[in-house]
Amino acid sequence: MNEFTVEGGALHAEKVALADIAREVGTPFYCYSRAAFEERYQTFSSIFEGTPHLLCYAMKANSNQAILTTLARLGAGMDVVSEGELRRALAAGVPGEKIVFSGVGKTEPEMAFALDAGILCFNVESEPELEHLSQVAVAKGTRARISVRVNPDVDAGTHAKISTGTYANKFGIPIDEAPRVYERAAKLPGIEITGVDMHIGSQITDLKPFDRATARLAALARQLMGQGHKLTHIDVGGGLGVVYQRDNRPPPSPHDYAQTILKHTGGLGLKLVFEHGRLLAANSGVLVTSVIYVKQGAGKRFVIVDAAMNDLIRPTLYDAYHEITTVQSPATGAKLGKVDIVGPVCESGDYLAQNRDLPPVESGDLLAVHSAGAYGAVQAGEYNTRPLIPEVLVDGERWAVVRARPSYEAMIRADIVPPWLALK
Ligand SMILES: *Cc1c(COP(=O)(O)O)cnc(C)c1O
């Protein structure tokens, strides 16, 4: 299933030609397919039909309100990592009881806000956090529902910057220490234990890490229940990988993933909670950009485009591969040539692709950077005073700008020159 297809020699999002959007909105822009989000959400849900479960979309992957609303209408929960994300989820109509709160640095005001919102669960990542949370809850005359996020010490075999499940990184509590931490949690007046939690990393393309880590988490849940702790759910995190490069070995299907998880959790009698982000979002969006110049360097050809690392930082930050195609299909027999596709930002790290085969392009041609729906727009910034690029949502034949490009005036006005500095 792919909602970004070529029809009549032109790349479309569902039924809308990307070139038509480009003409009206200008480039660069992100374009998302509503149907793609829905299809991925429903596929995942249907696989777990018959098993009590809740898919809490990890909204840091793509937190546009139109996307959150799309998923909220389908019944999704949300995994949030800040008060800002929690406020977005609530504004999109996600009920508090479907929201889990992850992250190593929750502040007391964030805890208080989340308690008022009646969230399903705090995924607690340290003992100091546990104590602060208890105090905040007691002050409010309530108790905070918690899971301890354990670190199962399993290497997810993914890029170092998106691996979270080994003892070498800051996330979670070592699984060996978890029973003691749960004992402590049970004695705190503001804490109500409800589950166990993990998240071992992102873009995981092999089932073995999920297998090992879920076995450990399920064993912990069993042990805790045996010791008298009342659990209601087991949160196995997110991280299932997606296809970025079509000729690579494909990541495990959600179906095979489900078999791996259920093998360990099946007999526990606990509700399953998932925190997938990329799985729903990555291939539900593209980034459309225009060629500004083609520059022949000494031995290298550069295609300079109007999107840059400030709009999509994944290639620079994670060495990520994104397929890049022309929006208008090349003439049959067009010869491919090796190019670097780079942005206008003044950094050597500013590239979208290196040593990539591309048909001949010229100034004004449109390119599509595929699989850009996750960790794209959300990580964008205004470096080089480049306006954040618009986001568009397509639904069948209709489309709408779901985040507008800011004006230069608004960007400049956001800074404040103190009166004592202003020119007379
Ligand atoms: C980022 C994150 C996720 C989502 O990861 P994906 O690879 O996008 O599925 C889930 N849980 C936590 C705690 C995260 O930090």
Coordinates of N, CA and C in Angstrom, one line a residue, residues 19-20 39 101 174 227 233 238 251-252 254 260 271 294 303 313 345 364 424:
A19 N 2.5 18.6 -7.9 CA 2.9 19.8 -8.7 C 1.8 20.8 -8.5
D20 N 0.5 20.4 -8.4 CA -0.6 21.4 -8.2 C -0.5 22.0 -6.9
E39 N -4.8 3.9 7.3 CA -4.5 2.6 6.8 C -3.5 1.9 7.8
F101 N 2.7 9.2 29.5 CA 3.7 10.3 29.5 C 5.1 9.7 29.7
P174 N 17.6 0.1 35.1 CA 18.1 -1.2 34.7 C 17.1 -2.3 35.2
Q227 N 4.6 -11.1 43.4 CA 4.9 -10.4 44.7 C 3.8 -9.6 45.2
H233 N -1.5 -3.2 32.8 CA -1.0 -3.2 31.4 C 0.5 -3.4 31.3
G238 N 7.6 1.4 21.3 CA 7.5 1.5 19.9 C 8.7 1.0 19.2
P251 N 11.8 -4.4 6.7 CA 11.7 -4.7 8.1 C 10.5 -5.7 8.4
P252 N 10.5 -6.2 9.6 CA 9.4 -7.2 9.8 C 8.0 -6.6 9.7
P254 N 4.1 -5.8 10.6 CA 3.4 -5.7 11.8 C 2.9 -7.1 12.3
T260 N 5.6 -12.1 17.7 CA 6.8 -12.0 18.6 C 6.3 -11.5 20.0
K271 N -3.4 -5.8 29.6 CA -3.7 -5.0 28.4 C -2.3 -4.6 27.8
V294 N 21.8 23.6 -10.6 CA 22.7 22.4 -10.7 C 24.1 22.9 -10.9
V303 N 23.2 19.1 -6.8 CA 21.8 19.6 -7.1 C 21.4 20.4 -5.9
I313 N 16.3 17.2 9.1 CA 17.7 17.0 9.6 C 18.2 15.6 9.6
V345 N 21.8 26.0 3.1 CA 22.3 26.4 4.4 C 23.8 26.3 4.4
G364 N 14.1 24.7 -11.2 CA 12.7 24.8 -11.2 C 12.0 23.4 -11.2
K424 N 17.7 55.4 17.8 CA 16.8 56.5 18.0 C 16.2 56.9 16.7

